[in-house]
């Protein structure tokens, strides 16, 4: 079974690879003498492991290039792609030693201070071999070594030459990797997830879908979308797996034909990926969204996606939805509270599945938290449960295994009243809506073209996380970082926030001029400017002086090049 892609099902093999991939991609997290690294070359390897290990130890980079077939080279390989690898792969890494600020824009391809190593990744056998080349012993250890998953499912280190050892590898690297692996395994994050469905059944389904669609969708994504495929594709595979298992279990519990396939509408389906997956698994369904996406045309015609604006007062929608068993709201924003409402009114047997992210109320405005001891998100989940109950459901909640902080789903597949009371319940629902809204038309669908709002309204932690991602990319030596290439570095959550609240990366960069500057479309670090000292010795009177923390002093590995007295920001 391939475990190479970011896999939310945590077993020792998966957590071994998540830790190792992080270490290969960002050795600077453990090695404080490094600033980062990038891949120079990458080959898919079919020769025996031992043969390649010998080659790695005995060849220079040029010799290696002569020996490995050109046809097996993966062109444009980037380290962030290691999670997609299968079999054996040899990567040549250029390790970037920490530099002073003035040399920050190192070019990955020039040989200024060339520290290189060969890394052989052997996925099926859970081992990685590191062979340093043309090295500078002040930056990385000079001995070749292997990190592998031993019989007791622990990370272990082996030196390729019997007489070599290295204290730093033994005492720093191995303990750190073991700690990462433990954290992954225990995964506080994952605790308490999948309460309503069989975990074994889920894992089998998830792995099956991942094998069947993973690679193909990631490739398609890279071609047609700008967002991070690893996040989007695997999150939707996880959601589809959850629904499939839930539905199969329902067939069993209700003594229905085991192979019966439920029907569904995904309301606010966005890129349509969930509809694509469920349709291909044999479930009859429909996706609607007020804005069609380019990628819709790339799916087969059987993937039914319709550009349609949902308005709660539109009665024809009730009839349409009545033909389907499940209404799905996956990060459905303003539509979220309306989905159980529509489900309840469509027919006594219509169900709803919600995976909420940004909190919206019935009138389309942001839901306001009512309890100060709970997070906005927890409050919103509780609020939705209450609403579902009032609408006539017996809602259940569960936690999905997806790499997101918004993982709680609400399942409405049981009513809390008898079918004979349907008419009274309709009246009750109408009353409920009247309490929430002055009139149905208070709900206004959003504009098809997203409005531009100011980035300062993004939550502070989201801004900080995005700043860190951009900064890390620059520290990793990316010299061609354009605004357009940022979205694919961000998580789904960040993108959702950016989409719903702000004018985009450009505004974020403008609000952080003290860290980044954009010149000729390329993002770089701002060179901290000293406080102007005028000829008569007085300092300038800029009202922003010392109004913010100095990002360089507090966050850049090399600190701020200016002394505190000269820096415009607070050290
Ligand atoms: C945050 S996105 C989520 C997209 C997708 N479900 C996903 O998880 O990737 C919310 C989607 O709801 C759609 N939407 C919002 N209001 C809508 C409405 N009144 N009718 C139809 N679609 C709507 C938006 O166009 C957007 O694609
Ligand atoms: Zn400073």
Coordinates of C-alpha atoms and ligand atoms in Angstrom, one line a residue:
X1 CA 0.0 0.0 0.0
X2 CA 1.4 3.3 -1.0
X3 CA 1.8 5.8 1.9
X4 CA 3.6 8.5 0.1
X5 CA 1.0 11.2 0.0
X6 CA 0.0 13.3 2.9
X7 CA -2.2 10.8 4.6
X8 CA -4.4 11.7 7.6
X9 CA -4.5 8.0 8.7
X10 CA -1.6 7.9 11.2
X11 CA 0.3 4.7 11.4
X12 CA 4.1 4.3 12.1
X13 CA 5.0 4.2 8.4
X14 CA 3.0 7.3 7.6
X15 CA 4.4 9.2 10.6
X16 CA 7.9 8.1 9.7
X17 CA 7.5 9.6 6.3
X18 CA 5.8 12.8 7.4
X19 CA 8.8 13.4 9.8
X20 CA 11.4 12.5 7.2
X21 CA 9.8 14.6 4.4
X22 CA 9.8 17.6 6.7
X23 CA 13.5 17.0 7.5
X24 CA 14.5 16.5 3.8
X25 CA 12.5 19.6 2.7
X26 CA 13.5 21.9 5.6
X27 CA 16.7 20.6 7.2
X28 CA 17.1 24.1 8.7
X29 CA 14.4 23.3 11.3
X30 CA 17.1 21.1 13.0
X31 CA 20.3 22.4 11.5
X32 CA 20.7 25.9 12.7
X33 CA 23.6 26.5 10.4
X34 CA 21.4 26.2 7.3
X35 CA 19.0 28.7 5.9
X36 CA 17.2 26.1 3.7
X37 CA 17.7 24.0 0.7
X38 CA 16.5 23.3 -2.8
X39 CA 16.6 20.4 -5.2
X40 CA 19.1 20.5 -8.1
X41 CA 18.3 17.2 -9.7
X42 CA 16.1 14.3 -9.2
X43 CA 16.0 10.8 -10.7
X44 CA 13.6 7.9 -10.4
X45 CA 15.8 4.9 -9.6
X46 CA 15.2 1.3 -10.7
X47 CA 18.7 -0.1 -9.9
X48 CA 19.2 -2.1 -6.7
X49 CA 19.5 0.0 -3.5
X50 CA 23.1 -1.2 -2.8
X51 CA 24.3 -0.3 -6.3
X52 CA 22.9 3.2 -6.0
X53 CA 24.4 3.6 -2.5
X54 CA 27.9 2.7 -3.9
X55 CA 27.4 5.1 -6.8
X56 CA 26.4 7.9 -4.4
X57 CA 29.4 7.4 -2.3
X58 CA 31.9 7.1 -5.1
X59 CA 30.8 9.6 -7.7
X60 CA 30.9 13.4 -8.0
X61 CA 27.8 15.2 -9.1
X62 CA 29.0 15.3 -12.7
X63 CA 29.9 11.6 -12.7
X64 CA 26.5 10.8 -11.3
X65 CA 24.8 12.8 -14.0
X66 CA 26.8 10.7 -16.6
X67 CA 25.7 7.4 -15.1
X68 CA 22.0 8.0 -14.4
X69 CA 19.8 7.9 -17.5
X70 CA 18.5 11.3 -18.6
X71 CA 15.1 9.7 -19.3
X72 CA 14.7 9.0 -15.5
X73 CA 15.2 12.6 -14.6
X74 CA 12.2 14.4 -13.2
X75 CA 12.4 17.9 -14.7
X76 CA 11.4 20.9 -12.6
X77 CA 11.3 18.8 -9.5
X78 CA 10.8 20.8 -6.3
X79 CA 11.3 19.4 -2.8
X80 CA 7.6 20.2 -1.9
X81 CA 6.8 17.4 -4.4
X82 CA 8.5 14.6 -2.3
X83 CA 5.1 13.6 -0.8
X84 CA 4.1 12.3 -4.3
X85 CA 7.1 10.1 -4.8
X86 CA 6.8 6.3 -5.2
X87 CA 9.5 3.6 -5.3
X88 CA 13.1 4.9 -5.1
X89 CA 14.2 8.4 -5.9
X90 CA 17.6 10.1 -5.8
X91 CA 17.6 13.8 -5.1
X92 CA 20.6 16.2 -5.2
X93 CA 20.0 18.9 -2.7
X94 CA 21.8 22.3 -2.6
X95 CA 22.0 23.2 1.0
X96 CA 22.1 26.9 1.7
X97 CA 24.3 28.0 4.6
X98 CA 23.0 31.0 6.6
X99 CA 24.1 34.2 5.1
X100 CA 24.3 37.7 6.2
X101 CA 21.4 39.8 5.1
X102 CA 23.2 41.4 2.2
X103 CA 23.7 38.1 0.5
X104 CA 20.2 36.9 1.0
X105 CA 19.2 36.5 -2.6
X106 CA 21.4 33.5 -3.3
X107 CA 20.8 31.9 -6.6
X108 CA 20.1 28.1 -6.2
X109 CA 22.0 27.3 -9.4
X110 CA 25.2 29.3 -8.9
X111 CA 28.0 27.6 -7.1
X112 CA 28.9 30.4 -4.7
X113 CA 29.4 28.2 -1.7
X114 CA 28.3 24.9 -3.0
X115 CA 27.2 22.5 -0.2
X116 CA 25.5 19.5 -1.8
X117 CA 24.3 16.2 -0.7
X118 CA 22.7 13.2 -2.4
X119 CA 19.5 11.8 -0.8
X120 CA 18.2 8.4 -1.7
X121 CA 14.5 8.0 -0.7
X122 CA 13.4 4.4 -0.7
X123 CA 9.6 4.5 0.0
X124 CA 8.8 0.8 0.0
X125 CA 11.5 0.0 2.5
X126 CA 11.1 3.1 4.7
X127 CA 14.7 4.3 4.5
X128 CA 16.6 7.4 3.4
X129 CA 20.3 7.6 2.7
X130 CA 22.2 10.9 3.0
X131 CA 25.6 11.3 1.3
X132 CA 27.3 14.7 1.7
X133 CA 29.2 15.9 -1.3
X134 CA 31.6 18.8 -1.9
X135 CA 30.8 19.8 1.6
X136 CA 32.0 22.3 4.1
X137 CA 32.2 20.5 7.4
X138 CA 31.1 23.6 9.3
X139 CA 27.6 23.2 7.8
X140 CA 26.6 19.5 7.6
X141 CA 28.3 16.4 9.0
X142 CA 30.7 14.7 6.6
X143 CA 29.6 11.1 7.1
X144 CA 27.2 9.2 4.9
X145 CA 24.3 7.8 6.9
X146 CA 20.9 6.1 6.7
X147 CA 17.7 6.9 8.6
X148 CA 15.2 4.0 8.6
X149 CA 12.2 2.6 10.4
X150 CA 13.4 -0.3 12.5
X151 CA 11.5 -3.5 13.5
X152 CA 10.2 -1.8 16.7
X153 CA 8.7 1.0 14.5
X154 CA 11.3 3.6 15.6
X155 CA 13.5 5.8 13.6
X156 CA 17.1 4.5 13.7
X157 CA 20.4 5.9 12.4
X158 CA 23.1 3.8 10.7
X159 CA 26.5 5.0 9.4
X160 CA 27.5 3.7 6.0
X161 CA 31.1 3.4 7.0
X162 CA 31.8 1.4 10.2
X163 CA 34.4 3.7 11.6
X164 CA 32.3 6.9 11.3
X165 CA 30.0 8.5 13.9
X166 CA 28.7 12.0 14.5
X167 CA 27.5 13.3 17.9
X168 CA 25.2 15.9 16.3
X169 CA 23.4 13.3 14.3
X170 CA 23.1 10.9 17.3
X171 CA 22.1 13.5 19.8
X172 CA 20.2 16.1 17.9
X173 CA 18.8 14.8 14.7
X174 CA 17.6 11.3 15.8
X175 CA 15.9 12.5 19.0
X176 CA 14.2 15.4 17.1
X177 CA 12.9 13.1 14.3
X178 CA 11.6 10.6 16.9
X179 CA 9.8 13.4 18.7
X180 CA 8.2 14.6 15.4
X181 CA 7.2 11.0 14.7
X182 CA 5.6 10.6 18.1
X183 CA 3.8 13.9 17.8
X184 CA 2.4 12.7 14.5
X185 CA 1.4 9.3 15.8
X186 CA -0.2 10.6 19.0
X187 CA -1.6 13.3 16.8
X188 CA -3.6 15.2 19.4
X189 CA -5.2 16.6 16.3
X190 CA -6.6 13.3 15.2
X191 CA -7.9 12.2 18.6
X192 CA -11.6 11.8 18.9
X193 CA -12.1 11.8 15.2
X194 CA -14.3 9.4 13.2
X195 CA -16.6 8.5 16.1
X196 CA -19.7 7.8 14.0
X197 CA -18.1 5.5 11.5
X198 CA -15.8 2.4 11.5
X199 CA -12.2 3.6 11.4
X200 CA -11.0 0.4 9.6
X201 CA -13.6 0.7 7.0
X202 CA -12.7 4.4 6.6
X203 CA -9.0 3.7 6.3
X204 CA -9.6 1.1 3.6
X205 CA -11.9 3.4 1.7
X206 CA -9.5 6.3 2.0
X207 CA -6.5 4.4 0.8
X208 CA -8.5 2.9 -2.1
X209 CA -9.7 6.3 -3.3
X210 CA -6.3 7.8 -2.8
X211 CA -4.7 5.1 -5.0
X212 CA -7.5 5.4 -7.6
X213 CA -7.7 9.2 -7.9
X214 CA -4.7 10.8 -6.1
X215 CA -1.9 11.0 -8.7
X216 CA -4.3 11.7 -11.5
X217 CA -6.1 14.5 -9.7
X218 CA -2.9 16.1 -8.4
X219 CA -1.6 16.2 -12.0
X220 CA -4.9 17.7 -13.3
X221 CA -4.8 20.2 -10.5
X222 CA -1.3 21.3 -11.3
X223 CA -2.4 21.9 -14.9
X224 CA -5.6 23.8 -14.3
X225 CA -5.7 25.3 -10.8
X226 CA -3.4 27.5 -8.9
X227 CA -4.2 26.2 -5.4
X228 CA -2.1 23.6 -3.5
X229 CA -3.2 20.2 -5.0
X230 CA -2.0 18.2 -2.0
X231 CA -4.3 20.1 0.3
X232 CA -7.4 20.3 -1.9
X233 CA -7.2 16.8 -3.5
X234 CA -6.6 14.9 -0.3
X235 CA -9.0 16.8 1.8
X236 CA -11.8 16.1 -0.7
X237 CA -10.8 12.4 -0.9
X238 CA -11.1 12.3 2.9
X239 CA -14.5 13.9 2.9
X240 CA -15.7 11.6 0.1
X241 CA -14.4 8.6 2.0
X242 CA -16.2 9.7 5.1
X243 CA -19.5 10.1 3.3
X244 CA -19.2 6.7 1.5
X245 CA -18.5 4.8 4.7
X246 CA -21.4 6.7 6.5
X247 CA -23.7 5.8 3.6
X248 CA -22.6 2.2 3.5
X249 CA -23.1 1.8 7.2
X250 CA -26.5 3.4 6.9
X251 CA -27.5 0.7 4.3
X252 CA -26.5 -2.0 6.8
X253 CA -28.2 -0.4 9.8
X254 CA -31.4 0.0 7.9
X255 CA -31.2 -3.4 6.3
X256 CA -31.1 -2.0 2.9
X257 CA -29.3 -3.5 -0.1
X258 CA -25.6 -3.1 0.7
X259 CA -24.8 -1.9 -2.8
X260 CA -27.5 0.8 -2.8
X261 CA -25.9 4.2 -3.6
X262 CA -27.4 7.4 -2.1
X263 CA -28.0 10.5 -4.1
X264 CA -26.8 14.0 -3.2
X265 CA -26.6 17.7 -4.1
X266 CA -23.4 19.6 -3.2
X267 CA -24.6 23.2 -2.7
X268 CA -21.8 25.7 -3.2
X269 CA -19.6 23.0 -4.7
X270 CA -16.8 25.4 -5.8
X271 CA -14.3 23.4 -7.9
X272 CA -16.7 20.4 -7.9
X273 CA -14.0 17.9 -6.8
X274 CA -16.3 16.2 -4.2
X275 CA -19.0 15.8 -6.8
X276 CA -16.4 14.3 -9.2
X277 CA -15.3 11.8 -6.6
X278 CA -18.7 10.7 -5.5
X279 CA -20.0 10.5 -9.0
X280 CA -17.1 8.3 -10.1
X281 CA -17.8 6.1 -7.1
X282 CA -21.3 5.5 -8.5
X283 CA -23.4 8.0 -6.4
X284 CA -25.9 10.0 -8.4
X285 CA -25.4 13.6 -7.7
X286 CA -25.4 17.3 -8.6
X287 CA -23.2 20.2 -7.7
X288 CA -24.4 23.8 -7.9
X289 CA -22.5 27.0 -7.5
X290 CA -23.2 30.5 -8.4
X291 CA -19.8 30.8 -10.2
X292 CA -18.7 28.1 -12.6
X293 CA -15.0 27.1 -12.5
X294 CA -12.7 26.4 -15.5
X295 CA -11.9 23.0 -14.1
X296 CA -15.5 21.9 -14.5
X297 CA -15.0 21.5 -18.2
X298 CA -12.1 19.0 -17.6
X299 CA -14.3 16.5 -15.8
X300 CA -16.3 13.8 -17.7
X301 CA -19.8 15.0 -18.7
X302 CA -21.4 12.6 -16.2
X303 CA -20.1 14.9 -13.4
X304 CA -23.2 17.0 -13.2
X305 CA -22.2 20.6 -12.3
X306 CA -24.6 23.6 -12.7
X307 CA -24.1 27.3 -12.4
X308 CA -27.0 28.4 -10.3
X309 CA -27.7 30.9 -7.7
X310 CA -29.3 29.5 -4.6
X311 CA -32.0 31.7 -3.0
X312 CA -34.0 30.3 -0.1
X313 CA -37.3 31.8 -1.4
X314 CA -37.0 30.0 -4.7
X315 CA -39.6 27.2 -4.4
X316 CA -38.4 25.4 -7.5
X317 CA -35.2 24.5 -5.6
X318 CA -37.3 22.7 -2.9
X319 CA -38.7 20.5 -5.7
X320 CA -35.3 19.9 -7.2
X321 CA -33.7 19.0 -3.9
X322 CA -36.6 16.7 -3.0
X323 CA -35.2 14.3 -5.7
X324 CA -32.0 13.8 -3.7
X325 CA -31.4 12.1 -0.4
X326 CA -28.5 14.2 0.9
X327 CA -27.8 17.9 0.8
X328 CA -24.2 18.7 1.3
X329 CA -22.6 21.9 2.5
X330 CA -18.9 21.7 2.4
X331 CA -17.4 25.0 3.5
X332 CA -20.6 26.5 2.1
X333 CA -20.2 29.9 3.8
X334 CA -23.5 31.9 3.7
X335 CA -25.4 28.8 2.6
X336 CA -24.6 26.8 5.6
X337 CA -27.6 27.4 7.9
X338 CA -29.9 27.2 4.9
X339 CA -28.9 23.7 3.9
X340 CA -30.5 21.9 6.8
X341 CA -33.5 24.2 6.3
X342 CA -33.9 23.2 2.7
X343 CA -33.3 19.5 3.6
X344 CA -36.0 19.6 6.3
X345 CA -38.5 21.2 4.0
X346 CA -37.7 19.0 0.9
X347 CA -39.1 15.7 2.2
X348 CA -39.3 13.8 5.4
X349 CA -36.4 11.6 4.3
X350 CA -34.0 14.2 3.0
X351 CA -30.8 14.4 5.0
X352 CA -28.1 17.1 5.4
X353 CA -24.3 17.0 5.9
X354 CA -22.5 20.2 6.9
X355 CA -18.7 20.8 7.1
X356 CA -18.8 24.5 8.2
X357 CA -15.8 26.8 8.1
X358 CA -16.5 30.6 8.1
X359 CA -19.5 31.3 10.4
X360 CA -22.5 32.8 8.6
X361 CA -26.0 33.4 9.8
X362 CA -29.3 33.1 7.9
X363 CA -29.2 36.7 6.7
X364 CA -25.8 36.2 5.1
X365 CA -23.9 38.3 7.7
X366 CA -21.2 36.9 9.9
X367 CA -22.5 34.9 12.9
X368 CA -21.6 36.7 16.2
X369 CA -20.3 34.7 19.0
X370 CA -22.5 34.5 22.1
X371 CA -20.3 32.8 24.7
X372 CA -16.9 34.5 25.5
X373 CA -15.4 31.3 26.9
X374 CA -15.8 29.5 23.5
X375 CA -14.0 30.1 20.3
X376 CA -16.0 31.7 17.5
X377 CA -15.9 28.3 15.7
X378 CA -17.1 26.2 18.6
X379 CA -19.9 28.7 19.3
X380 CA -20.9 28.5 15.6
X381 CA -21.0 24.7 15.7
X382 CA -23.2 24.7 18.8
X383 CA -25.5 27.3 17.2
X384 CA -25.9 25.2 14.0
X385 CA -26.7 22.1 16.1
X386 CA -29.4 24.1 17.9
X387 CA -30.8 25.4 14.6
X388 CA -30.8 21.8 13.1
X389 CA -32.8 20.7 16.2
X390 CA -35.3 23.5 15.8
X391 CA -35.7 22.6 12.2
X392 CA -36.7 19.0 13.2
X393 CA -33.4 17.0 13.1
X394 CA -31.6 15.0 15.6
X395 CA -28.1 16.3 14.7
X396 CA -24.9 14.4 15.4
X397 CA -21.4 15.7 15.2
X398 CA -18.1 14.1 14.2
X399 CA -14.5 15.1 13.5
X400 CA -13.1 14.4 10.1
X401 CA -9.4 13.4 9.5
X402 CA -8.5 16.3 7.3
X403 CA -5.5 18.6 7.5
X404 CA -7.6 21.6 8.5
X405 CA -8.5 23.3 11.8
X406 CA -12.2 23.3 10.8
X407 CA -12.9 19.6 10.9
X408 CA -16.2 19.2 12.6
X409 CA -19.1 18.0 10.6
X410 CA -22.8 18.0 11.5
X411 CA -24.9 15.1 10.3
X412 CA -28.7 15.4 10.1
X413 CA -30.1 12.0 9.1
X414 CA -32.8 11.6 11.7
X415 CA -35.9 13.6 12.5
X416 CA -37.1 14.4 16.0
X417 CA -40.8 14.4 15.1
X418 CA -43.2 12.0 13.4
X419 CA -43.9 12.2 9.7
X420 CA -47.6 12.9 10.4
X421 CA -46.6 16.2 11.9
X422 CA -44.9 17.4 8.7
X423 CA -47.3 20.3 8.1
X424 CA -47.0 21.7 11.6
X425 CA -43.2 21.5 11.4
X426 CA -43.3 23.5 8.2
X427 CA -45.1 26.2 10.0
X428 CA -42.7 26.0 12.9
X429 CA -39.7 26.4 10.5
X430 CA -41.3 29.4 8.9
X431 CA -41.7 31.0 12.3
X432 CA -38.1 30.2 13.1
X433 CA -36.9 32.0 9.9
X434 CA -39.2 34.9 10.7
X435 CA -37.4 35.3 14.0
X436 CA -34.1 35.2 12.3
X437 CA -34.9 37.5 9.4
X438 CA -37.4 40.2 8.8
X439 CA -38.2 38.7 5.5
X440 CA -36.9 36.0 3.2
X441 CA -35.4 38.6 0.9
X442 CA -33.0 39.6 3.7
X443 CA -30.8 36.8 2.4
X444 CA -29.0 38.2 -0.6
X445 CA -26.7 35.9 -2.6
X446 CA -23.2 37.2 -2.9
X447 CA -22.0 38.9 -6.1
X448 CA -20.6 36.6 -8.7
X449 CA -17.5 38.7 -8.8
X450 CA -16.0 38.6 -5.3
X451 CA -15.8 42.0 -3.7
X452 CA -12.5 43.4 -2.7
X453 CA -12.1 44.1 1.0
X454 CA -9.3 45.2 3.1
X455 CA -6.7 42.7 4.3
X456 CA -6.4 44.2 7.7
X457 CA -9.7 42.4 8.5
X458 CA -8.0 39.0 8.2
X459 CA -7.4 37.4 11.6
X460 CA -4.0 38.2 13.0
X461 CA -2.8 34.7 13.2
X462 CA -3.7 34.0 9.6
X463 CA -1.7 37.1 8.5
X464 CA 1.2 36.0 10.6
X465 CA 1.1 32.5 9.2
X466 CA 1.0 33.8 5.6
X467 CA 3.9 36.2 6.3
X468 CA 5.9 33.2 7.6
X469 CA 5.2 31.1 4.6
X470 CA 6.3 33.9 2.2
X471 CA 9.4 34.6 4.3
X472 CA 10.3 30.9 4.4
X473 CA 10.0 30.7 0.7
X474 CA 12.4 33.7 0.3
X475 CA 14.8 32.2 2.9
X476 CA 14.7 29.0 0.9
X477 CA 16.2 30.9 -1.9
X478 CA 13.2 31.4 -4.2
X479 CA 14.3 34.4 -6.3
X480 CA 11.3 34.3 -8.6
X481 CA 8.5 34.5 -6.1
X482 CA 5.6 36.3 -7.8
X483 CA 2.3 37.3 -6.3
X484 CA 0.6 34.7 -8.5
X485 CA 2.7 31.9 -7.1
X486 CA 1.7 32.6 -3.5
X487 CA -1.8 30.9 -3.5
X488 CA -0.4 27.4 -4.1
X489 CA 1.8 27.8 -1.0
X490 CA -1.2 28.5 1.3
X491 CA -3.5 26.1 3.1
X492 CA -7.2 25.7 2.3
X493 CA -8.1 27.7 5.4
X494 CA -5.9 30.6 4.5
X495 CA -7.3 30.6 1.0
X496 CA -10.8 30.6 2.3
X497 CA -10.0 33.5 4.5
X498 CA -8.3 35.4 1.7
X499 CA -11.2 34.7 -0.6
X500 CA -13.9 35.8 1.9
X501 CA -12.3 38.7 3.5
X502 CA -9.7 40.5 1.5
X503 CA -8.3 42.0 -1.6
X504 CA -5.6 39.3 -1.8
X505 CA -1.9 38.9 -1.5
X506 CA -1.2 42.3 -2.9
X507 CA -3.0 44.1 0.0
X508 CA -1.3 41.8 2.5
X509 CA 2.1 42.7 1.1
X510 CA 1.2 46.4 1.0
X511 CA 0.2 46.2 4.7
X512 CA 3.6 44.5 5.5
X513 CA 5.9 46.9 3.6
X514 CA 8.3 46.8 6.5
X515 CA 9.0 43.1 5.6
X516 CA 8.4 42.7 1.9
X517 CA 8.8 44.7 -1.2
X518 CA 7.6 43.9 -4.7
X519 CA 9.8 45.0 -7.5
X520 CA 9.2 44.1 -11.2
X521 CA 6.5 41.7 -9.9
X522 CA 9.0 39.7 -7.8
X523 CA 8.7 39.6 -4.0
X524 CA 11.8 40.2 -1.9
X525 CA 12.7 41.2 1.6
X526 CA 12.7 44.9 2.4
X527 CA 16.1 46.2 3.4
X528 CA 15.5 47.7 6.9
X529 CA 16.1 51.5 6.5
X530 CA 17.7 53.4 9.4
X531 CA 15.9 56.3 11.0
X532 CA 16.8 59.5 9.1
X533 CA 19.1 61.7 11.0
X534 CA 18.9 65.2 9.7
X535 CA 21.9 67.5 9.5
X536 CA 21.1 69.3 12.7
X537 CA 21.0 66.0 14.5
X538 CA 17.3 65.6 15.2
X539 CA 15.6 62.3 14.1
X540 CA 12.7 62.3 11.7
X541 CA 9.2 62.7 12.9
X542 CA 7.5 59.9 11.0
X543 CA 4.4 59.0 13.1
X544 CA 4.8 55.3 12.4
X545 CA 8.2 55.3 13.9
X546 CA 8.6 52.5 16.5
X547 CA 4.9 51.6 16.0
X548 CA 5.5 47.9 15.1
X549 CA 7.8 45.1 16.2
X550 CA 10.8 44.7 14.0
X551 CA 10.1 41.6 12.0
X552 CA 13.8 41.1 11.1
X553 CA 14.9 41.4 14.7
X554 CA 12.2 39.0 16.0
X555 CA 11.8 36.5 13.1
X556 CA 14.7 36.6 10.6
X557 CA 17.3 34.0 11.3
X558 CA 20.0 36.6 10.9
X559 CA 18.2 39.3 12.9
X560 CA 18.0 42.9 12.0
X561 CA 21.1 44.5 10.5
X562 CA 20.5 47.7 12.3
X563 CA 21.1 48.5 16.0
X564 CA 17.9 49.1 18.0
X565 CA 18.7 52.8 18.1
X566 CA 18.7 53.1 14.4
X567 CA 15.9 50.8 13.5
X568 CA 12.5 52.3 12.7
X569 CA 10.8 49.4 14.5
X570 CA 10.8 47.9 18.0
X571 CA 13.6 45.4 18.8
Ligands
LIG1 C1 -15.8 28.6 0.5 S1 -16.4 28.1 -1.1 C2 -16.4 26.3 -0.9 C3 -16.4 25.6 -2.2 C4 -16.3 24.1 -2.1 N1 -17.5 23.5 -1.5 C5 -15.1 23.6 -1.4 O1 -15.2 23.2 -0.2 O2 -14.0 23.7 -1.9 C6 -18.1 28.6 -1.0 C7 -18.8 28.4 -2.3 O3 -20.2 28.7 -2.2 C8 -20.6 29.4 -3.4 N2 -21.9 30.1 -3.0 C9 -22.0 31.1 -2.1 N3 -23.3 31.6 -2.1 C10 -23.9 30.9 -3.0 C11 -25.3 30.9 -3.5 N4 -26.2 31.7 -3.0 N5 -25.6 30.1 -4.5 C12 -24.7 29.2 -5.0 N6 -23.5 29.1 -4.6 C13 -23.1 30.0 -3.7 C14 -19.5 30.2 -3.7 O4 -19.5 30.6 -5.1 C15 -18.3 29.4 -3.4 O5 -17.8 28.6 -4.5
LIG2 ZN1 15.1 46.3 13.3

